PDB file of C-alpha atoms in Angstrom:
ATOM      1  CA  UNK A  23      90.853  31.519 182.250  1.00 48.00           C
ATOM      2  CA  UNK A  24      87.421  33.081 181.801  1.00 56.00           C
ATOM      3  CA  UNK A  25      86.278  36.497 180.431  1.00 62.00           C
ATOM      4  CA  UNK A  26      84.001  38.874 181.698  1.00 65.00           C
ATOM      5  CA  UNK A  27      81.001  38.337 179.159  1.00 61.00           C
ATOM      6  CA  UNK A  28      81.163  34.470 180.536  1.00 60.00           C
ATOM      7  CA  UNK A  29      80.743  35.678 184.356  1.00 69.00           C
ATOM      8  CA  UNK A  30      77.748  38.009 183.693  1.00 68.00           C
ATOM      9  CA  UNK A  31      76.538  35.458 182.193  1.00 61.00           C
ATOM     10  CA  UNK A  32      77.028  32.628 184.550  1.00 65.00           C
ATOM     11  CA  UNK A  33      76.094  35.122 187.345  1.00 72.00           C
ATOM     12  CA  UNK A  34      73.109  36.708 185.544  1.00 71.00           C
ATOM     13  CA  UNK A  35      74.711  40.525 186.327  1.00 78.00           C
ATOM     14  CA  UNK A  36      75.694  42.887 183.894  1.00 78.00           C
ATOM     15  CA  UNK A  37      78.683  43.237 182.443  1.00 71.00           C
ATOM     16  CA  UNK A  38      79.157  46.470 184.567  1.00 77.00           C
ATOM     17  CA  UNK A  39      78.763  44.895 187.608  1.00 81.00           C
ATOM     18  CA  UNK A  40      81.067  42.236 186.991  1.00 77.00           C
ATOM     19  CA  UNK A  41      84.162  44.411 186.401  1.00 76.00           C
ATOM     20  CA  UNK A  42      83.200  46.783 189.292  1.00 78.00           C
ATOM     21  CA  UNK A  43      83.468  43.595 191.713  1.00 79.00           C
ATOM     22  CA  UNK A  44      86.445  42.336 189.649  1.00 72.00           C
ATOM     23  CA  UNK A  45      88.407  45.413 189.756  1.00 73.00           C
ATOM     24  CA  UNK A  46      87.358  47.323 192.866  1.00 74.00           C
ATOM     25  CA  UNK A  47      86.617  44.423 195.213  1.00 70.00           C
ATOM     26  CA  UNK A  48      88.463  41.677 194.334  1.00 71.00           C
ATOM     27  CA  UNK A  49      91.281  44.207 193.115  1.00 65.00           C
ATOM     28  CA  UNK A  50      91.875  42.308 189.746  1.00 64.00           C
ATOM     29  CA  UNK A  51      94.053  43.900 186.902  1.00 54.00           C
ATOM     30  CA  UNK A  52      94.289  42.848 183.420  1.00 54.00           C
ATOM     31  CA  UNK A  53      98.014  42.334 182.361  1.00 39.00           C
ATOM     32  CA  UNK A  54      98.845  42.020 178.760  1.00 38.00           C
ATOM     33  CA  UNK A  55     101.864  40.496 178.159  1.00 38.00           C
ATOM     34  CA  UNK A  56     104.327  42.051 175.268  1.00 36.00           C
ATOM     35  CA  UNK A  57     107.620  42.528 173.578  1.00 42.00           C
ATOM     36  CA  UNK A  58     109.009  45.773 174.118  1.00 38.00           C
ATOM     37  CA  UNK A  59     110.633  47.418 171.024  1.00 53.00           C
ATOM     38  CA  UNK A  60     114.145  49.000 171.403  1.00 62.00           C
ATOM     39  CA  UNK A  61     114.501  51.843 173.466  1.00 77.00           C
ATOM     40  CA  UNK A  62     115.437  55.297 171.703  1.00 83.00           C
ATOM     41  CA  UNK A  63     117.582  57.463 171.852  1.00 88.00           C
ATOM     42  CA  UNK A  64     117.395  61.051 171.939  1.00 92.00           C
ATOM     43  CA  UNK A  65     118.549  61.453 168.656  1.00 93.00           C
ATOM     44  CA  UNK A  66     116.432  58.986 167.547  1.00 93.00           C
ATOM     45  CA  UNK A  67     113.425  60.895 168.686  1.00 94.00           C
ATOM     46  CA  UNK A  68     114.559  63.855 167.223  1.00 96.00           C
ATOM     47  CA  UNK A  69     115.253  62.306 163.670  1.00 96.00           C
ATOM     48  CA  UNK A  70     111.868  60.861 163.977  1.00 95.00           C
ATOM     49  CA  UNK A  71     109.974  64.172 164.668  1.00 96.00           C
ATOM     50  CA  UNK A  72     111.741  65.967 162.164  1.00 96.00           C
ATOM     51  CA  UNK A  73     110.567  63.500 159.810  1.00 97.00           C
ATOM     52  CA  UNK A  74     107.163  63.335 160.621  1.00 97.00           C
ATOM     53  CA  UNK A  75     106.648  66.915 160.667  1.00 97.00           C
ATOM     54  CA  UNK A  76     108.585  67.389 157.363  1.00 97.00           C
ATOM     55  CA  UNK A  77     105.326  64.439 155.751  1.00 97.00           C
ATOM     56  CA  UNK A  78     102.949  66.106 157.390  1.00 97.00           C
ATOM     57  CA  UNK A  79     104.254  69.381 156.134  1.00 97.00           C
ATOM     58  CA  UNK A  80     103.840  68.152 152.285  1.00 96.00           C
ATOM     59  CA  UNK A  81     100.139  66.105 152.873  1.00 97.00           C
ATOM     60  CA  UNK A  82      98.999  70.080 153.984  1.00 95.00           C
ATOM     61  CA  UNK A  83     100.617  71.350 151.115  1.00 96.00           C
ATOM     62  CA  UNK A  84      99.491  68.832 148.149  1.00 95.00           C
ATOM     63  CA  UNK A  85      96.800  67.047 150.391  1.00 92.00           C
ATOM     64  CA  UNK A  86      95.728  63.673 148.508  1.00 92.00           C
ATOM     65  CA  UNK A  87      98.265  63.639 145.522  1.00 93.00           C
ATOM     66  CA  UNK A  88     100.700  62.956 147.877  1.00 96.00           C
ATOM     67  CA  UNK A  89      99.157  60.128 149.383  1.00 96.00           C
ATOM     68  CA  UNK A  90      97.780  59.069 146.189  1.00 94.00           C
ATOM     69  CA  UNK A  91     101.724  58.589 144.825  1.00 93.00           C
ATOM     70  CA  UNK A  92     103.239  56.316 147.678  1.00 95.00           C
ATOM     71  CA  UNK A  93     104.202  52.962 147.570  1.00 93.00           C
ATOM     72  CA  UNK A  94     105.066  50.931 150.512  1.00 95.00           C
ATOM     73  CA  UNK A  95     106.709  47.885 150.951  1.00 92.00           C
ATOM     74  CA  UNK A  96     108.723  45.326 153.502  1.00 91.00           C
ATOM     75  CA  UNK A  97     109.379  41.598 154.426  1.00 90.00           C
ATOM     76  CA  UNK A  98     108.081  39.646 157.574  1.00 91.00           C
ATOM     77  CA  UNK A  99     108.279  36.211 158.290  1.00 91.00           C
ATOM     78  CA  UNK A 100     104.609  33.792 157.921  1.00 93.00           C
ATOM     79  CA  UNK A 101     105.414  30.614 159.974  1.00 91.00           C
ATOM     80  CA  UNK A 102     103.529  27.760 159.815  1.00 92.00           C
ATOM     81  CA  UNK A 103     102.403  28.367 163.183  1.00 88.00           C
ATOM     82  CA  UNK A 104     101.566  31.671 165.259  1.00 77.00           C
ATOM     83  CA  UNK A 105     101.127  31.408 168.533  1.00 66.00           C
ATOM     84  CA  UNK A 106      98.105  33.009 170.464  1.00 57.00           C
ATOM     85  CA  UNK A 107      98.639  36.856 170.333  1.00 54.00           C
ATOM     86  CA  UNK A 108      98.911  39.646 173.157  1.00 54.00           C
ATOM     87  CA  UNK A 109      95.267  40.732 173.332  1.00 56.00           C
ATOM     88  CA  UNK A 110      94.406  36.609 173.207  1.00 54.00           C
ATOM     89  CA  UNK A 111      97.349  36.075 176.094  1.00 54.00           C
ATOM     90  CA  UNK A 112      95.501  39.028 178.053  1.00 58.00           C
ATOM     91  CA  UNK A 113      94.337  37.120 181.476  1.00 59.00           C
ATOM     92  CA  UNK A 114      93.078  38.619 184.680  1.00 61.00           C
ATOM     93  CA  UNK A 115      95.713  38.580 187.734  1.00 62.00           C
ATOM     94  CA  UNK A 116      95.490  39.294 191.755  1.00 60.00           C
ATOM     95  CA  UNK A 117      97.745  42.608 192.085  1.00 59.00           C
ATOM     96  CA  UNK A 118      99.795  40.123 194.202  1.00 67.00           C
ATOM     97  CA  UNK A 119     100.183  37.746 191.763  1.00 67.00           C
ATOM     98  CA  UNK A 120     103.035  37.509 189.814  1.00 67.00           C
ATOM     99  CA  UNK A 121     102.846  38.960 185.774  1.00 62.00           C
ATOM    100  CA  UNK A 122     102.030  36.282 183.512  1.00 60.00           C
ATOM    101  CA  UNK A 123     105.085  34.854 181.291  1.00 56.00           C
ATOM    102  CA  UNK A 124     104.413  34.534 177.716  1.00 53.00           C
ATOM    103  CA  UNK A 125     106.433  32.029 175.667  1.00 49.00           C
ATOM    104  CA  UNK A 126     107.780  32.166 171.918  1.00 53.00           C
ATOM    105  CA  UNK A 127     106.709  29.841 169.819  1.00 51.00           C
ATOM    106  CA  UNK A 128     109.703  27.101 168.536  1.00 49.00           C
ATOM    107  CA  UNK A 129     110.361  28.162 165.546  1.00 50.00           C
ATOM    108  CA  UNK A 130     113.212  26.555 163.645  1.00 52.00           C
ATOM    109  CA  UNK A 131     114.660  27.740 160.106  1.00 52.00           C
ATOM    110  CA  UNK A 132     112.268  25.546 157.791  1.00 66.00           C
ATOM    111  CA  UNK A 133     109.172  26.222 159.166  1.00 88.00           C
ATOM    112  CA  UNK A 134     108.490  29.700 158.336  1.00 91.00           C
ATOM    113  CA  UNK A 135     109.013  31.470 154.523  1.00 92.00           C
ATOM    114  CA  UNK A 136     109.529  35.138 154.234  1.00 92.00           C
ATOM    115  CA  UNK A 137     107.258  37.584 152.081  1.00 93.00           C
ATOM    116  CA  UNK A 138     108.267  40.478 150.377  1.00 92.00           C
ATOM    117  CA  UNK A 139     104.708  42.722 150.263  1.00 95.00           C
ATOM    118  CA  UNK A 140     104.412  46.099 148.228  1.00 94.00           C
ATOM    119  CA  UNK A 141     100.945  48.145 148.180  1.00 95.00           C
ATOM    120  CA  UNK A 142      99.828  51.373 147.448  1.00 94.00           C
ATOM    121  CA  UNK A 143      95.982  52.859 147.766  1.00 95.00           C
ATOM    122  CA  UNK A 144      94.829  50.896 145.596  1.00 93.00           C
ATOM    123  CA  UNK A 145      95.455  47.634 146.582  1.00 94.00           C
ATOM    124  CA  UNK A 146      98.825  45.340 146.443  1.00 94.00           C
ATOM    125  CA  UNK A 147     101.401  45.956 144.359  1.00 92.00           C
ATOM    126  CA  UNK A 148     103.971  42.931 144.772  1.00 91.00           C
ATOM    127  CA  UNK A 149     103.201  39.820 146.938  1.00 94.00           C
ATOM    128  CA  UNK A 150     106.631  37.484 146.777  1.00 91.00           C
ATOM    129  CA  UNK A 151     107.845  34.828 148.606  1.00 93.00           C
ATOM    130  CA  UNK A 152     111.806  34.013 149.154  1.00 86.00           C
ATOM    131  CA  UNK A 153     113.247  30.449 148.424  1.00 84.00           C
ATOM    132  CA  UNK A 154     114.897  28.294 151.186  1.00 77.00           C
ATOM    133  CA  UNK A 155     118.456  29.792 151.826  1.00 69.00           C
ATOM    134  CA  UNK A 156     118.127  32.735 149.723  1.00 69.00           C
ATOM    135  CA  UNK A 157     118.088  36.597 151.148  1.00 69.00           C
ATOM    136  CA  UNK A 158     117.430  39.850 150.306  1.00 67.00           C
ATOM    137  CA  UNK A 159     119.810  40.718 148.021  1.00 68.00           C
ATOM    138  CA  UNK A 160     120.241  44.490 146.391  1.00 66.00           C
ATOM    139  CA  UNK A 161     120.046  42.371 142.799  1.00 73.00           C
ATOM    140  CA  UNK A 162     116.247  41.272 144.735  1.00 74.00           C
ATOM    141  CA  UNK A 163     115.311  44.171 145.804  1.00 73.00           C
ATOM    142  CA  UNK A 164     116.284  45.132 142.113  1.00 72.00           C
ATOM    143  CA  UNK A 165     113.610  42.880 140.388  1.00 78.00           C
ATOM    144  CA  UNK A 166     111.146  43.645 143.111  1.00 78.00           C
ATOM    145  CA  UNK A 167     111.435  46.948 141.755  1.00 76.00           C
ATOM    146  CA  UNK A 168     110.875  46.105 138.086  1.00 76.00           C
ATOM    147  CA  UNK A 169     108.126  44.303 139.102  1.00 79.00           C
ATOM    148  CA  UNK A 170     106.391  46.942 140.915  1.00 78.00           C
ATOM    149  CA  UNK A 171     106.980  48.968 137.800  1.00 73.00           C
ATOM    150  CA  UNK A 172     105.471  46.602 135.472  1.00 74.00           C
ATOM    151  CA  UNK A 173     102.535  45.679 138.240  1.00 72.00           C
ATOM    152  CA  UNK A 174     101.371  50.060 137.801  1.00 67.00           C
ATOM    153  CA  UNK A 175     102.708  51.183 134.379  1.00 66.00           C
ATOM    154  CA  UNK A 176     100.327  54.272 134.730  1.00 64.00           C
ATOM    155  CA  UNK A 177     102.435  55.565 137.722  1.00 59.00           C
ATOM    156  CA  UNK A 178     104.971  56.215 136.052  1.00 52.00           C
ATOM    157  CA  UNK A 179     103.694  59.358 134.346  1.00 52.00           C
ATOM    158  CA  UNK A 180     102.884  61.102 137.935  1.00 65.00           C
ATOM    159  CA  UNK A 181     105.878  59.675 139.839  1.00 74.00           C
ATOM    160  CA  UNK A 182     106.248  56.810 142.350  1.00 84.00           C
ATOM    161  CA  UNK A 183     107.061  57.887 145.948  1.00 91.00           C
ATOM    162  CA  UNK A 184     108.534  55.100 147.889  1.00 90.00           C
ATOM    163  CA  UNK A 185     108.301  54.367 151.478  1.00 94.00           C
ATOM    164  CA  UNK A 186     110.352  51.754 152.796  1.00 86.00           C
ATOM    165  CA  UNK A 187     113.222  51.098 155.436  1.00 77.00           C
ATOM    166  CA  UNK A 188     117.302  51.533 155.503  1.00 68.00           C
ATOM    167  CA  UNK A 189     118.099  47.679 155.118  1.00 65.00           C
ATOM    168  CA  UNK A 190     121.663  47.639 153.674  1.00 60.00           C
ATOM    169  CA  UNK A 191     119.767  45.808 150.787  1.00 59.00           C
ATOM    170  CA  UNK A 192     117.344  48.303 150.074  1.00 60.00           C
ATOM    171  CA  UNK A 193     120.059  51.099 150.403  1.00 62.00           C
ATOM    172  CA  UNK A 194     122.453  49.602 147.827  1.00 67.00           C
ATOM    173  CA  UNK A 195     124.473  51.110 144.986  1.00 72.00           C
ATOM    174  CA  UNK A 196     122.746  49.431 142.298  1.00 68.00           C
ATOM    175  CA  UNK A 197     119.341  50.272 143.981  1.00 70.00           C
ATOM    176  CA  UNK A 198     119.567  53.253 144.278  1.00 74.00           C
ATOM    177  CA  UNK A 199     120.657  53.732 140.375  1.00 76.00           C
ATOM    178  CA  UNK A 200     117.670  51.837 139.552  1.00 70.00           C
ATOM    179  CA  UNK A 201     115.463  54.735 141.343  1.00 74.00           C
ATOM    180  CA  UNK A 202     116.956  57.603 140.289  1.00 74.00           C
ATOM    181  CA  UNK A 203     116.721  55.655 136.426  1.00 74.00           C
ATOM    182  CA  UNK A 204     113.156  55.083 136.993  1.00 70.00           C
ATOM    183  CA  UNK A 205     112.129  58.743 138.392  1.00 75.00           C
ATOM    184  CA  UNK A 206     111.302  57.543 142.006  1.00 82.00           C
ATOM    185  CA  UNK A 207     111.250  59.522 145.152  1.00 87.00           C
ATOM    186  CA  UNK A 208     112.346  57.685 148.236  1.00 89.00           C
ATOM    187  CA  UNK A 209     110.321  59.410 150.961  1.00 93.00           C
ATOM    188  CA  UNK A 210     112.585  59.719 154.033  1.00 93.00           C
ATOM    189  CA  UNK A 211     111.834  57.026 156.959  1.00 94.00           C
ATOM    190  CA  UNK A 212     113.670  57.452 160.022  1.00 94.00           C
ATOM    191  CA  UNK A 213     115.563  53.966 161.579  1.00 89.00           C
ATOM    192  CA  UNK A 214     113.896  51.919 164.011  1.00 86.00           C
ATOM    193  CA  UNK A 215     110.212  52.732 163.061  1.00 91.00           C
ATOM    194  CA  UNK A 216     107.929  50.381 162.713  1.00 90.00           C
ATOM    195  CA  UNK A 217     104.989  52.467 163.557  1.00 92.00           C
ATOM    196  CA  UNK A 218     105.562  54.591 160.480  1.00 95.00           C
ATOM    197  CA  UNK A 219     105.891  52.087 158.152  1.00 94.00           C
ATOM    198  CA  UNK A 220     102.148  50.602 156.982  1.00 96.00           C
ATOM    199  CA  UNK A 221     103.242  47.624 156.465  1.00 95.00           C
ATOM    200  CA  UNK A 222     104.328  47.251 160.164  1.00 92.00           C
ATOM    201  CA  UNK A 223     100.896  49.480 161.584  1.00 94.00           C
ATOM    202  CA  UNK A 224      98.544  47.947 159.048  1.00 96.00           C
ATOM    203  CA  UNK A 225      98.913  45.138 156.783  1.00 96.00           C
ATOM    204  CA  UNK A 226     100.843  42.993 159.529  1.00 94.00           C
ATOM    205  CA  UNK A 227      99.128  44.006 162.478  1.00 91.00           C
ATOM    206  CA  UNK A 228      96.333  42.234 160.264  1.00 94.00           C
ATOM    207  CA  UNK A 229      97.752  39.526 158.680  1.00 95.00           C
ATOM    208  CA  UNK A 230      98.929  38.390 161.801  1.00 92.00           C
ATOM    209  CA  UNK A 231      96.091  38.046 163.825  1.00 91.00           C
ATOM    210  CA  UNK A 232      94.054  36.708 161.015  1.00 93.00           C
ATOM    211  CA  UNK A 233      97.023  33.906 160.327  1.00 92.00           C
ATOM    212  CA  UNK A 234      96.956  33.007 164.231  1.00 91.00           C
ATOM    213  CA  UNK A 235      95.648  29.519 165.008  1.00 87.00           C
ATOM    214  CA  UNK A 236      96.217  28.224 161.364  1.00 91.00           C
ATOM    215  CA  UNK A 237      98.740  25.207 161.413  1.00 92.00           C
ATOM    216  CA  UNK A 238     100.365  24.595 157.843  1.00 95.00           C
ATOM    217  CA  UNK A 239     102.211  21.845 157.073  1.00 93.00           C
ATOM    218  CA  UNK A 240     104.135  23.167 154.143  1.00 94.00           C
ATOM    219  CA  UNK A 241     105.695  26.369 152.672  1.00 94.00           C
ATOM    220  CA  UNK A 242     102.921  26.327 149.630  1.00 95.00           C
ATOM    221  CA  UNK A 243     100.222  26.257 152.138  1.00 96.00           C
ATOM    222  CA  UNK A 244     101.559  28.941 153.818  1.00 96.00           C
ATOM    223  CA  UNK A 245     102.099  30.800 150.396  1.00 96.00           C
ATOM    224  CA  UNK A 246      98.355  30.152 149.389  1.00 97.00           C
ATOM    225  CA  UNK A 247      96.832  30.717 152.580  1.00 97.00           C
ATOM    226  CA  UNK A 248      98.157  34.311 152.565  1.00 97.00           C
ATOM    227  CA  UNK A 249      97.708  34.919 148.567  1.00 97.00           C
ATOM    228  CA  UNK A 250      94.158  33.918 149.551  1.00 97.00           C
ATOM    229  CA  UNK A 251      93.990  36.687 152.515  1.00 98.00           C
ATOM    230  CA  UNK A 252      95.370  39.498 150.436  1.00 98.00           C
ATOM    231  CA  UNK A 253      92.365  38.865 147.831  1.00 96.00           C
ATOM    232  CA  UNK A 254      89.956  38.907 150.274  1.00 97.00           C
ATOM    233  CA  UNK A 255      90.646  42.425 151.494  1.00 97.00           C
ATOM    234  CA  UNK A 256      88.789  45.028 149.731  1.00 97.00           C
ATOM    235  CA  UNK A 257      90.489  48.085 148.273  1.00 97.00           C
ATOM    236  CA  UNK A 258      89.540  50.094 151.094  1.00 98.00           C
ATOM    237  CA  UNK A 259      91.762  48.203 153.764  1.00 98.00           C
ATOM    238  CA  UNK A 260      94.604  49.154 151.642  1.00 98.00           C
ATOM    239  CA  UNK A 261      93.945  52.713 151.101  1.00 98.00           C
ATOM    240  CA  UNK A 262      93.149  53.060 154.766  1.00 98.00           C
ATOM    241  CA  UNK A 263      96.826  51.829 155.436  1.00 98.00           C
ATOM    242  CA  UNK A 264      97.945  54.745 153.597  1.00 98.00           C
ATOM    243  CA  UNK A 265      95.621  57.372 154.896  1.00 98.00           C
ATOM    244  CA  UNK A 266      96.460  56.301 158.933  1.00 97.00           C
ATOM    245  CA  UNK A 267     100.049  57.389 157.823  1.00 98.00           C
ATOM    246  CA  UNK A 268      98.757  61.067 158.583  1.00 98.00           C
ATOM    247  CA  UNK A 269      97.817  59.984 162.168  1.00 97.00           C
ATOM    248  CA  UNK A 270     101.039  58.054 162.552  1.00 97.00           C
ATOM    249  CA  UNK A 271     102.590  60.980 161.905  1.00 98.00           C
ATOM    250  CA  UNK A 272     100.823  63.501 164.152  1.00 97.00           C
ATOM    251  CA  UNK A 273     101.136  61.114 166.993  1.00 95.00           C
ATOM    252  CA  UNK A 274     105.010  60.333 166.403  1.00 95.00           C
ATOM    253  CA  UNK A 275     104.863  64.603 167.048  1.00 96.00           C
ATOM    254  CA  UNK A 276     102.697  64.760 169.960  1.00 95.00           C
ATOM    255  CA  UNK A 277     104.853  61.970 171.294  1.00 93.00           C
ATOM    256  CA  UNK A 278     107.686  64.156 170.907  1.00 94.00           C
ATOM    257  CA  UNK A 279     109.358  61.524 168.573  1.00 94.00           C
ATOM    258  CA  UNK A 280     108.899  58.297 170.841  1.00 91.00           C
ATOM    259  CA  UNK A 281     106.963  55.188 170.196  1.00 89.00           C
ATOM    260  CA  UNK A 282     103.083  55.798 170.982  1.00 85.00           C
TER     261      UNK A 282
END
């Protein structure tokens, strides 16, 4: 496998050149392997659209206090491996040539510890990591809660708008008490919707790819490694999470409620 920028400079052309012969002559394409997300229905599109406009609706209306309120959470697993990512699988293929198959790492049930993250625009909120054989309980999600609370006292005062998904957890009885106790708005997020959620969009996305190529050999490494990332990121990476939601948005529109 060899990129472009290696050929021009093997060949001593310019990078130009290179991808003119690769493309037009040699009639090249670059494939980028990827998992497709679920399929939706037309419902689904509809629900999603309606939701979308009805945010983008309020951020006209009360403009940076709204943004300025939410808090955003949700879980993803950190393994002690990643494997190499879509852009890093991306490899250049004869349009004869078959796609190129990309494999799934081997993970197996003790090599990998799930995170709870929380964040608002000013930087995290809650960063929590679940015990071997535990889950994401409603009584969890309860003290994640509390601890958000405690973690931005001042919020209170103003209100707490909270953006996260319909997990049966996060949906429960005893949940949703502690909410409507505590003043909170849960800002509507339509099923199936990753690229609304910041979590998904943003903090992953990055997490991710910075995590990719690490090998850790216990759950604590894993734990510090990302405690150490989250530090690292200025204040402005986490308000910028919350201010793409308005382009999230627009685009779920102009995609007439389908993934974009």
């Amino acid at each position: 496998r060899i990129a472009e920028e290696e050929i021009s400079f093997l060949v001593g052309i310019s990078h130009g050149s290179v991808h003119a012969i690769v493309t037009k002559h040699l009639l090249y394409r670059k494939i980028c392997a990827q998992w497709v997300q679920r399929q939706l229905m037309e419902e689904q599109n509809t629900q999603r659209m309606a939701v979308s406009l009805g945010h983008l609706q309020r951020y006209h209306e009360e403009e940076y206090a709204f943004l300025s309120l939410i808090a955003t959470g949700d879980e993803t697993w950190c393994h002690y491996f990643e494997p190499e990512s879509k852009r890093q699988s991306q490899q250049w293929k004869h349009v004869n040539s078959p796609p190129p198959k990309k494999s799934k790492a081997l993970h197996t049930s003790s090599d990998k510890v799930m995170m709870t993250f929380f964040f608002d625009c000013k930087g995290p909120l809650l960063v929590e990591f679940l015990e071997h054989g535990a889950t994401i309980s409603a009584q969890r999600c309860d003290d994640t809660l509390r601890a958000i609370k405690s973690k931005r006292p001042g919020m209170l005062s103003n209100g707490i708008v909270l953006l996260h998904d319909n997990a049966r957890s996060h949906t429960a009885n005893s949940v949703r008490n502690t909410l409507q106790r505590s003043g909170w708005e849960v800002l509507q997020h339509p099923p199936y919707s990753p690229d609304l959620s910041p979590c998904d969009f943003h903090i992953f996305e990055d997490l991710k790819r910075g995590i990719r190529g690490h090998r850790f050999a216990s759950d604590e490494d894993v734990c510090n490694w990302v405690k150490t990332w989250f530090r690292r990121q200025p204040t402005s990476f986490f308000k910028d999470g919350i201010d793409r939601l308005i382009s999230q948005w627009d685009k779920c529109i102009n995609s007439f409620g389908d993934y974009f």
